[in-house]
Coordinates of C-alpha atoms in Angstrom, one line a residue:
X1 CA 41.5 114.5 -133.7
X2 CA 43.9 113.5 -136.5
X3 CA 42.7 112.9 -140.1
X4 CA 44.1 110.1 -142.3
X5 CA 45.5 110.7 -145.8
X6 CA 42.0 111.4 -147.2
X7 CA 40.8 115.0 -147.0
X8 CA 37.9 115.4 -144.6
X9 CA 35.8 118.6 -145.1
X10 CA 33.5 119.6 -142.3
X11 CA 31.3 122.6 -142.7
X12 CA 28.2 124.0 -141.0
X13 CA 26.3 121.5 -138.7
X14 CA 28.6 118.7 -139.6
X15 CA 31.6 120.6 -138.0
X16 CA 29.7 121.7 -134.9
X17 CA 28.1 118.3 -134.2
X18 CA 31.1 116.0 -134.7
X19 CA 30.6 113.0 -132.4
X20 CA 33.1 110.1 -132.0
X21 CA 30.8 107.9 -134.1
X22 CA 30.5 110.4 -136.9
X23 CA 34.2 111.1 -136.8
X24 CA 35.0 107.4 -137.3
X25 CA 32.6 107.3 -140.2
X26 CA 34.3 110.3 -141.8
X27 CA 37.7 108.7 -141.6
X28 CA 39.2 110.4 -138.5
X29 CA 41.5 108.5 -136.2
X30 CA 42.9 109.2 -132.7
X31 CA 41.4 110.0 -129.3
X32 CA 38.5 112.3 -128.6
X33 CA 39.8 115.3 -126.5
X34 CA 37.8 117.3 -124.0
X35 CA 38.3 121.0 -123.9
X36 CA 40.6 120.9 -120.8
X37 CA 42.6 118.0 -122.3
X38 CA 42.9 119.7 -125.7
X39 CA 44.2 122.9 -124.0
X40 CA 46.8 121.0 -122.1
X41 CA 48.0 119.2 -125.2
X42 CA 48.4 122.5 -127.0
X43 CA 50.4 124.0 -124.2
X44 CA 52.7 121.0 -124.1
X45 CA 53.1 121.3 -127.9
X46 CA 54.1 124.9 -127.6
X47 CA 56.6 124.1 -124.8
X48 CA 58.2 121.3 -126.9
X49 CA 58.5 123.6 -129.9
X50 CA 60.2 126.3 -127.8
X51 CA 62.6 123.9 -126.2
X52 CA 64.1 122.9 -129.6
X53 CA 64.1 126.5 -130.9
X54 CA 61.0 126.1 -133.1
X55 CA 57.9 128.2 -133.6
X56 CA 54.3 127.2 -133.1
X57 CA 51.6 128.8 -135.1
X58 CA 47.9 128.0 -134.7
X59 CA 46.5 127.8 -138.2
X60 CA 43.0 126.7 -137.3
X61 CA 40.9 126.2 -134.2
X62 CA 37.4 125.0 -133.4
X63 CA 35.7 125.0 -130.0
X64 CA 32.9 122.4 -130.3
X65 CA 34.3 119.8 -130.6
X66 CA 37.7 121.1 -129.6
X67 CA 40.3 120.6 -132.4
X68 CA 43.1 122.7 -133.8
X69 CA 45.8 122.5 -136.5
X70 CA 49.3 123.8 -135.7
X71 CA 52.3 124.7 -137.7
X72 CA 55.6 123.7 -136.1
X73 CA 58.6 125.2 -138.0
X74 CA 62.4 125.3 -137.2
X75 CA 64.2 128.5 -138.5
X76 CA 66.9 127.6 -141.0
X77 CA 70.6 128.2 -140.2
X78 CA 71.0 130.3 -143.3
X79 CA 69.8 130.9 -146.8
X80 CA 71.4 127.6 -147.8
X81 CA 68.9 125.7 -145.7
X82 CA 65.8 127.6 -146.6
X83 CA 63.0 125.4 -148.0
X84 CA 61.9 126.3 -151.5
X85 CA 58.7 125.3 -153.3
X86 CA 58.5 126.0 -157.1
X87 CA 55.1 126.8 -158.5
X88 CA 54.6 127.3 -162.3
X89 CA 51.7 129.7 -163.1
X90 CA 49.9 129.0 -166.4
X91 CA 46.6 129.8 -168.0
X92 CA 45.1 131.6 -171.0
X93 CA 46.0 135.2 -171.8
X94 CA 44.1 137.7 -169.6
X95 CA 43.2 135.2 -167.0
X96 CA 44.9 137.2 -164.2
X97 CA 48.2 135.3 -163.8
X98 CA 50.6 138.3 -163.3
X99 CA 48.0 140.3 -161.4
X100 CA 47.4 137.5 -158.9
X101 CA 51.2 137.0 -158.4
X102 CA 51.6 140.8 -157.9
X103 CA 48.9 140.8 -155.2
X104 CA 50.2 137.6 -153.5
X105 CA 53.9 138.5 -153.5
X106 CA 53.5 142.3 -152.8
X107 CA 50.6 142.2 -150.3
X108 CA 48.6 145.1 -151.8
X109 CA 45.3 144.5 -153.6
X110 CA 44.8 145.4 -157.3
X111 CA 42.9 148.5 -158.4
X112 CA 41.0 146.6 -161.1
X113 CA 43.2 148.0 -163.9
X114 CA 46.3 145.8 -163.5
X115 CA 48.3 148.0 -161.1
X116 CA 49.5 145.0 -159.1
X117 CA 51.1 143.3 -162.2
X118 CA 53.3 146.2 -163.5
X119 CA 56.3 145.4 -161.3
X120 CA 56.4 141.8 -162.5
X121 CA 57.0 142.6 -166.2
X122 CA 60.5 142.4 -167.5
X123 CA 60.2 144.2 -170.9
X124 CA 58.8 147.5 -172.0
X125 CA 56.4 145.9 -174.5
X126 CA 54.9 143.8 -171.7
X127 CA 54.0 146.9 -169.7
X128 CA 52.5 148.5 -172.8
X129 CA 50.4 145.5 -173.8
X130 CA 49.8 144.1 -170.3
X131 CA 50.8 140.6 -171.5
X132 CA 53.7 138.4 -170.3
X133 CA 56.0 137.2 -173.1
X134 CA 58.9 135.8 -171.1
X135 CA 59.5 133.5 -168.1
X136 CA 59.1 135.8 -165.1
X137 CA 60.2 134.9 -161.6
X138 CA 58.7 136.1 -158.3
X139 CA 59.2 134.9 -154.7
X140 CA 57.0 134.9 -151.6
X141 CA 58.8 134.4 -148.3
X142 CA 57.3 133.0 -145.1
X143 CA 58.8 133.5 -141.7
X144 CA 59.3 130.8 -139.1
X145 CA 55.9 131.7 -137.5
X146 CA 54.2 131.3 -140.9
X147 CA 53.6 135.0 -141.7
X148 CA 54.4 136.3 -145.2
X149 CA 57.3 138.7 -145.5
X150 CA 56.0 141.8 -147.2
X151 CA 57.5 145.3 -147.6
X152 CA 56.7 147.8 -144.9
X153 CA 54.4 150.8 -145.4
X154 CA 55.7 154.2 -146.0
X155 CA 55.9 156.2 -142.8
X156 CA 53.0 158.7 -142.5
X157 CA 50.5 156.9 -144.7
X158 CA 47.0 156.2 -143.3
X159 CA 47.7 152.4 -143.3
X160 CA 50.9 152.9 -141.3
X161 CA 49.4 155.4 -138.8
X162 CA 46.4 153.2 -138.1
X163 CA 48.5 150.1 -137.4
X164 CA 47.2 148.2 -140.4
X165 CA 47.4 144.4 -140.0
X166 CA 50.6 143.4 -141.7
X167 CA 49.4 139.9 -142.3
X168 CA 46.4 140.9 -144.4
X169 CA 46.3 142.3 -147.9
X170 CA 46.5 146.1 -148.0
X171 CA 44.1 148.2 -150.1
X172 CA 45.2 149.3 -153.6
X173 CA 46.0 152.8 -152.3
X174 CA 48.7 151.6 -149.9
X175 CA 52.2 152.6 -150.8
X176 CA 55.0 150.2 -149.7
X177 CA 58.7 150.2 -149.4
X178 CA 60.7 148.0 -151.8
X179 CA 62.0 144.7 -150.5
X180 CA 64.7 142.8 -152.5
X181 CA 65.0 139.1 -152.9
X182 CA 68.1 138.9 -150.8
X183 CA 66.3 140.6 -147.9
X184 CA 63.4 138.3 -148.2
X185 CA 65.6 135.2 -148.4
X186 CA 67.5 136.2 -145.2
X187 CA 64.3 136.6 -143.2
X188 CA 62.4 133.6 -144.6
X189 CA 62.2 130.0 -143.4
X190 CA 60.3 129.0 -146.5
X191 CA 60.3 130.5 -150.0
X192 CA 57.7 130.0 -152.7
X193 CA 59.1 130.7 -156.1
X194 CA 56.6 131.5 -158.8
X195 CA 57.4 130.9 -162.5
X196 CA 55.1 133.3 -164.3
X197 CA 54.6 131.9 -167.8
X198 CA 53.1 133.5 -170.9
X199 CA 49.4 132.8 -171.8
X200 CA 49.4 133.8 -175.4
X201 CA 49.6 131.1 -178.1
X202 CA 52.5 132.7 -179.8
X203 CA 54.6 132.3 -176.7
X204 CA 53.8 128.6 -176.2
X205 CA 57.5 127.6 -176.7
X206 CA 58.5 129.9 -173.9
X207 CA 55.8 128.5 -171.6
X208 CA 56.9 124.9 -172.4
X209 CA 60.5 125.8 -171.7
X210 CA 59.5 127.2 -168.2
X211 CA 57.5 124.1 -167.4
X212 CA 60.3 121.6 -168.4
X213 CA 63.3 123.5 -167.2
X214 CA 61.8 125.0 -164.0
X215 CA 61.0 121.5 -162.5
X216 CA 57.9 122.9 -160.6
X217 CA 56.5 121.1 -157.6
X218 CA 53.0 122.0 -158.8
X219 CA 51.3 123.9 -161.5
X220 CA 48.8 126.7 -160.7
X221 CA 46.3 126.9 -163.6
X222 CA 44.6 130.3 -163.7
X223 CA 41.0 130.5 -165.1
X224 CA 39.2 133.8 -165.6
X225 CA 35.8 133.5 -164.0
X226 CA 34.3 135.7 -166.8
X227 CA 35.8 133.6 -169.6
X228 CA 36.2 130.0 -168.4
X229 CA 38.8 127.5 -169.6
X230 CA 39.4 128.8 -173.2
X231 CA 42.4 129.1 -175.5
X232 CA 45.7 127.9 -174.0
X233 CA 44.2 126.8 -170.7
X234 CA 43.5 123.3 -171.9
X235 CA 46.9 123.2 -173.7
X236 CA 48.7 124.1 -170.5
X237 CA 46.6 121.6 -168.5
X238 CA 47.5 118.8 -171.0
X239 CA 51.2 119.6 -170.7
X240 CA 51.1 119.6 -166.9
X241 CA 49.3 116.2 -166.9
X242 CA 51.8 114.8 -169.5
X243 CA 54.7 115.9 -167.2
X244 CA 53.0 114.3 -164.1
X245 CA 53.0 117.6 -162.2
X246 CA 50.2 118.2 -159.5
X247 CA 47.7 120.8 -160.6
X248 CA 45.9 123.5 -158.6
X249 CA 43.1 125.6 -160.2
X250 CA 42.4 129.2 -159.3
X251 CA 39.3 130.9 -160.7
X252 CA 40.0 134.6 -160.7
X253 CA 38.0 137.8 -161.2
X254 CA 35.0 136.6 -159.1
X255 CA 34.3 140.2 -158.0
X256 CA 33.4 141.3 -161.6
X257 CA 31.8 138.1 -162.9
X258 CA 28.0 137.7 -162.8
X259 CA 26.8 134.8 -160.7
X260 CA 25.3 132.9 -163.6
X261 CA 28.6 133.2 -165.6
X262 CA 30.6 132.1 -162.6
X263 CA 28.4 129.1 -162.1
X264 CA 29.0 128.1 -165.7
X265 CA 32.7 128.4 -165.3
X266 CA 32.6 126.2 -162.2
X267 CA 30.7 123.6 -164.1
X268 CA 33.1 123.7 -167.0
X269 CA 36.1 123.3 -164.7
X270 CA 34.5 120.3 -162.9
X271 CA 33.6 118.7 -166.3
X272 CA 37.1 119.1 -167.7
X273 CA 38.9 117.9 -164.5
X274 CA 36.6 114.8 -164.3
X275 CA 37.0 113.9 -168.0
X276 CA 38.8 110.7 -168.9
X277 CA 41.9 112.6 -170.0
X278 CA 42.3 114.2 -166.5
X279 CA 40.6 111.9 -164.0
X280 CA 40.8 114.3 -161.2
X281 CA 38.4 115.1 -158.4
X282 CA 37.9 118.9 -158.0
X283 CA 37.6 120.1 -154.4
X284 CA 36.5 123.7 -154.0
X285 CA 38.2 125.4 -151.1
X286 CA 35.7 127.3 -149.1
X287 CA 37.2 127.4 -145.6
X288 CA 40.7 127.4 -144.1
X289 CA 40.5 123.9 -142.7
X290 CA 40.0 122.5 -146.2
X291 CA 42.9 124.5 -147.6
X292 CA 45.2 123.2 -144.9
X293 CA 44.2 119.6 -145.4
X294 CA 44.5 119.7 -149.2
X295 CA 48.0 121.2 -149.0
X296 CA 49.2 118.0 -147.4
X297 CA 47.2 115.6 -149.6
X298 CA 47.0 116.7 -153.2
X299 CA 50.7 116.1 -154.0
X300 CA 50.4 112.5 -152.8
X301 CA 47.0 111.8 -154.1
X302 CA 47.2 113.0 -157.7
X303 CA 43.5 112.4 -158.3
X304 CA 42.6 115.4 -156.0
X305 CA 42.7 118.9 -157.5
X306 CA 42.1 121.9 -155.2
X307 CA 40.1 124.8 -156.7
X308 CA 40.3 128.3 -155.3
X309 CA 37.9 131.2 -156.0
X310 CA 40.0 134.5 -155.9
X311 CA 39.4 138.2 -156.2
X312 CA 42.5 140.4 -156.5
X313 CA 40.4 143.6 -156.0
X314 CA 38.4 142.6 -152.9
X315 CA 40.8 140.1 -151.5
X316 CA 38.3 137.3 -151.3
X317 CA 39.9 133.8 -151.0
X318 CA 43.5 135.2 -150.9
X319 CA 44.0 134.3 -147.2
X320 CA 43.2 130.7 -147.7
X321 CA 45.3 130.6 -150.9
X322 CA 48.3 132.1 -149.1
X323 CA 48.0 129.6 -146.3
X324 CA 47.8 126.8 -148.8
X325 CA 51.1 128.0 -150.5
X326 CA 52.8 128.3 -147.1
X327 CA 52.1 124.6 -146.3
X328 CA 52.9 123.1 -149.7
X329 CA 55.5 120.3 -149.4
X330 CA 58.8 120.8 -151.2
X331 CA 60.6 118.2 -153.3
X332 CA 64.1 119.3 -152.2
X333 CA 64.5 116.5 -149.7
X334 CA 63.3 113.8 -152.1
X335 CA 66.4 111.6 -152.5
X336 CA 64.9 109.7 -155.4
X337 CA 64.2 112.9 -157.4
X338 CA 67.3 114.9 -156.3
X339 CA 70.0 112.5 -155.0
X340 CA 72.6 114.5 -153.0
X341 CA 75.1 111.6 -152.9
X342 CA 75.3 111.4 -156.7
X343 CA 77.9 113.2 -158.9
X344 CA 77.2 116.9 -159.6
X345 CA 74.7 117.8 -162.4
X346 CA 73.5 121.3 -162.9
X347 CA 71.2 122.4 -165.8
X348 CA 71.6 126.0 -167.1
X349 CA 68.3 127.8 -167.7
X350 CA 69.5 131.5 -167.8
X351 CA 72.8 133.2 -168.8
X352 CA 73.8 136.8 -167.9
X353 CA 76.9 139.0 -168.2
X354 CA 77.2 141.0 -165.0
X355 CA 79.5 144.0 -164.8
X356 CA 82.6 143.5 -162.6
X357 CA 81.6 139.9 -162.1
X358 CA 81.6 138.2 -165.5
X359 CA 79.4 135.4 -166.8
X360 CA 76.7 134.3 -164.4
X361 CA 74.4 131.3 -165.0
X362 CA 71.2 130.3 -163.3
X363 CA 69.7 126.8 -163.1
X364 CA 68.7 123.8 -161.1
X365 CA 70.9 121.4 -159.2
X366 CA 69.7 118.0 -160.3
X367 CA 72.1 116.0 -158.2
X368 CA 75.2 116.3 -156.0
X369 CA 76.6 119.3 -154.1
X370 CA 78.6 122.4 -155.2
X371 CA 80.5 125.0 -153.4
X372 CA 82.5 128.1 -154.3
X373 CA 85.9 127.3 -155.7
X374 CA 85.0 123.9 -157.1
X375 CA 86.5 122.9 -160.5
X376 CA 83.8 122.0 -162.9
X377 CA 83.1 121.2 -166.6
X378 CA 80.5 123.0 -168.6
X379 CA 79.1 122.0 -172.0
X380 CA 78.5 120.6 -174.5
X381 CA 79.6 123.1 -177.1
X382 CA 78.8 122.9 -180.8
X383 CA 81.3 120.1 -181.1
X384 CA 80.0 118.1 -178.1
X385 CA 83.1 119.0 -175.9
X386 CA 83.0 120.0 -172.3
X387 CA 85.3 122.8 -171.1
X388 CA 86.9 123.3 -167.6
X389 CA 86.3 126.3 -165.3
X390 CA 85.9 127.2 -161.7
X391 CA 82.9 128.4 -159.6
X392 CA 83.8 131.9 -158.3
X393 CA 80.7 132.5 -156.2
X394 CA 77.1 131.1 -155.6
X395 CA 73.9 133.1 -155.0
X396 CA 70.5 131.8 -154.0
X397 CA 67.6 134.2 -154.4
X398 CA 70.2 136.9 -154.9
X399 CA 71.8 136.2 -151.5
X400 CA 75.3 134.9 -151.5
X401 CA 75.8 131.4 -150.1
X402 CA 78.9 129.2 -149.7
X403 CA 77.3 125.9 -151.1
X404 CA 74.2 124.4 -152.6
X405 CA 72.9 120.9 -152.9
X406 CA 70.5 118.9 -155.1
X407 CA 67.0 120.3 -155.6
X408 CA 68.0 123.9 -155.1
X409 CA 67.9 126.7 -157.8
X410 CA 71.0 128.8 -157.6
X411 CA 73.1 131.2 -159.7
X412 CA 76.8 130.5 -160.3
X413 CA 79.5 133.0 -161.3
X414 CA 82.0 131.3 -163.7
X415 CA 85.7 132.2 -163.8
X416 CA 87.1 133.3 -167.1
X417 CA 84.2 132.2 -169.3
X418 CA 82.9 134.4 -172.1
X419 CA 79.1 135.1 -172.2
X420 CA 79.0 133.9 -175.9
X421 CA 80.5 130.5 -174.9
X422 CA 77.5 129.6 -172.6
X423 CA 73.9 128.9 -173.7
X424 CA 70.7 127.7 -172.2
X425 CA 70.5 123.9 -172.2
X426 CA 74.1 123.3 -171.2
X427 CA 75.0 121.4 -168.1
X428 CA 77.6 121.8 -165.4
X429 CA 79.2 118.5 -164.3
X430 CA 81.8 117.4 -161.8
X431 CA 85.3 117.5 -163.2
X432 CA 86.5 113.9 -163.7
X433 CA 89.3 112.1 -165.6
X434 CA 86.8 110.5 -168.0
X435 CA 85.1 113.3 -170.0
X436 CA 81.3 113.2 -170.2
X437 CA 79.6 112.2 -173.4
X438 CA 77.1 114.4 -175.3
X439 CA 74.5 112.7 -177.6
X440 CA 73.5 113.5 -181.1
X441 CA 71.0 110.6 -181.5
X442 CA 68.8 109.0 -178.9
X443 CA 65.8 106.8 -178.6
X444 CA 62.5 107.6 -176.8
X445 CA 59.2 105.8 -176.2
X446 CA 56.6 108.3 -177.4
X447 CA 52.9 108.8 -176.9
X448 CA 51.2 111.0 -179.5
X449 CA 48.8 113.2 -177.6
X450 CA 47.5 115.0 -180.6
X451 CA 48.3 115.5 -184.3
X452 CA 46.0 116.4 -187.1
X453 CA 47.9 114.3 -189.6
X454 CA 50.6 111.6 -189.4
X455 CA 54.3 111.5 -188.3
X456 CA 56.8 109.6 -190.3
X457 CA 60.5 109.4 -191.1
X458 CA 62.4 112.8 -191.4
X459 CA 59.5 114.6 -189.6
X460 CA 61.0 117.6 -187.7
X461 CA 59.7 119.1 -184.4
X462 CA 60.9 121.2 -181.5
X463 CA 62.0 119.0 -178.5
X464 CA 61.9 120.1 -174.9
X465 CA 64.0 118.1 -172.4
X466 CA 64.7 119.9 -169.1
X467 CA 66.5 123.0 -170.2
X468 CA 67.3 121.6 -173.6
X469 CA 65.3 123.1 -176.5
X470 CA 66.3 122.1 -180.0
X471 CA 64.8 120.9 -183.3
X472 CA 65.0 117.1 -183.8
X473 CA 64.4 114.8 -186.7
X474 CA 62.8 111.4 -186.7
X475 CA 65.2 108.8 -188.1
X476 CA 63.3 105.6 -187.5
X477 CA 60.4 104.1 -185.6
X478 CA 59.3 100.6 -184.6
X479 CA 55.8 101.0 -186.1
X480 CA 55.4 98.4 -188.9
X481 CA 53.5 101.0 -191.0
X482 CA 56.2 103.6 -190.6
X483 CA 53.7 106.3 -189.5
X484 CA 52.3 107.5 -186.2
X485 CA 48.9 109.0 -185.5
X486 CA 47.1 110.5 -182.4
X487 CA 47.1 108.0 -179.6
X488 CA 49.9 105.8 -181.0
X489 CA 52.8 104.6 -178.9
X490 CA 56.2 103.7 -180.4
X491 CA 59.9 103.7 -179.9
X492 CA 61.4 106.4 -182.0
X493 CA 65.0 107.3 -182.9
X494 CA 65.7 111.0 -182.9
X495 CA 68.6 113.2 -184.0
X496 CA 69.4 116.7 -182.9
X497 CA 69.8 119.0 -186.0
X498 CA 72.0 121.8 -184.6
X499 CA 74.4 120.3 -182.0
X500 CA 74.7 117.4 -179.5
X501 CA 73.1 117.7 -176.1
X502 CA 73.6 116.1 -172.7
X503 CA 70.6 114.0 -171.9
X504 CA 70.1 110.9 -169.7
X505 CA 67.9 107.9 -169.8
X506 CA 64.6 108.3 -168.0
X507 CA 64.3 112.1 -168.6
X508 CA 60.9 113.4 -169.5
X509 CA 60.7 114.8 -173.1
X510 CA 58.1 116.9 -174.9
X511 CA 58.2 117.7 -178.5
X512 CA 55.8 119.8 -180.5
X513 CA 54.9 121.2 -183.9
X514 CA 52.3 124.0 -183.8
X515 CA 49.4 122.4 -181.9
X516 CA 51.1 119.0 -181.8
X517 CA 52.2 117.7 -178.5
X518 CA 53.9 114.3 -177.8
X519 CA 55.1 112.9 -174.5
X520 CA 58.2 110.7 -174.8
X521 CA 60.4 109.2 -172.2
X522 CA 64.1 108.9 -173.0
X523 CA 64.8 105.2 -173.4
X524 CA 68.4 105.2 -174.5
X525 CA 71.0 107.7 -175.8
X526 CA 73.7 107.4 -178.5
X527 CA 77.1 109.0 -178.3
X528 CA 80.2 109.2 -180.5
X529 CA 82.3 106.3 -179.4
X530 CA 85.6 105.5 -181.1
X531 CA 84.5 107.5 -184.2
X532 CA 81.2 105.8 -184.7
X533 CA 77.7 105.7 -183.3
X534 CA 77.2 103.2 -180.6
X535 CA 74.9 102.5 -177.7
X536 CA 76.1 104.6 -174.8
X537 CA 73.7 103.7 -172.0
X538 CA 70.3 102.1 -171.7
X539 CA 67.3 102.9 -169.5
X540 CA 63.9 101.8 -168.4
X541 CA 60.9 102.4 -170.6
X542 CA 57.7 104.0 -169.6

């Protein structure tokens, strides 16, 4: 049987007593297959996959009535063609974000004291406090047959000697070899990149930068089962909804949470997701079939929100969660979001100075293609100018590649460029005869999500637009009263205070002041034309 776009969850007697009449009522379409026919269809499916060099993996099977779900995957030709899915991990402090990522990406369970999260931290104070304060990155690779790529066990350990199942999560006592990103990338047919964001309120600006610059395909909201949705959880959920990113909820620490407290947390999550501000239908994932169906539906139907119950100590729910991540659709092939046939545009989110290499930048290719040796322009600098340089080499997930295209996150080594001359928020563009224009002023249609007072002329706030993060000032607005309050919509003219930036019409913007969050959409930009401010380009409104 084949289901339509709506998720159909069958459990208990409903799954074992599925008749053609009940299947039609549940929204299933197709032909009813007998056991012999189903077996023949599966054999033919496996044969076709092998003929084209693909791999067939049986994800789910049921005997009565006979039905199964299969994963057909073609191995990529190289790291350049590997499919990538970006997942931003948010939630309140101490909700288990880093620990969950450590368990999922390393394959070994936690000891209940945060052992799994130590390798994810980037700074000494993070290890000492146990709290993330920066934008961390972790990857999980899946092979062509759908298995996760984990480091091997040390030779001689009990797990290695007993032939421990490599697809399952190892106990906390297991010791594993180290496996680099380049090794994972070369073995993987699909890579899930996790953007580990800070949960503490003082690091809100860092979390917002990760959400806007990382361009995640979905947001994973972590909720501690023993605490519920408190603190920054609601703030992060509101930002994800404002940016129109699909949301997945994971309730953690279910092994240590009393049943009555866990029940209250579930009720709270359902209440918030169903509220008028969210308008989502929470679906608790309790079996593998539901996880598989939701992975193909929730990015299309934004009203559906999968909810997982996880334990990083016992491993409960992790297998379904990992399968869900393996099947998440990627936005790389979306020509509307990442057009390959358009001119090159690359947003810089990280800058390093690598010994014996020089200045290296990391970022997302928003459009076009790039290859090693291409002449490019990077900027704008403090004066709004763009400077020429050449791409020396390209790396993707720390593995060297010859080229990259729109939708991919890659690192570029720039030729003869000083580290001090490059900053986050700059862009790399195709070298053309007509120099690109940076904007000091721009207009945006804004919606005030929340503010405890009023916004008026000369009001200053921090603006996030992709990788751009800079203070702006309100110059004017089309509100007749000249002030904006919570819930108001208006067209507002902004001005960057420090330096001009490269922004385009239609880009999602977010500006904040403390607990204030507004969601604008860039309507038009202004540039310095013939020595005066003039309309550079226009765009569609909300």
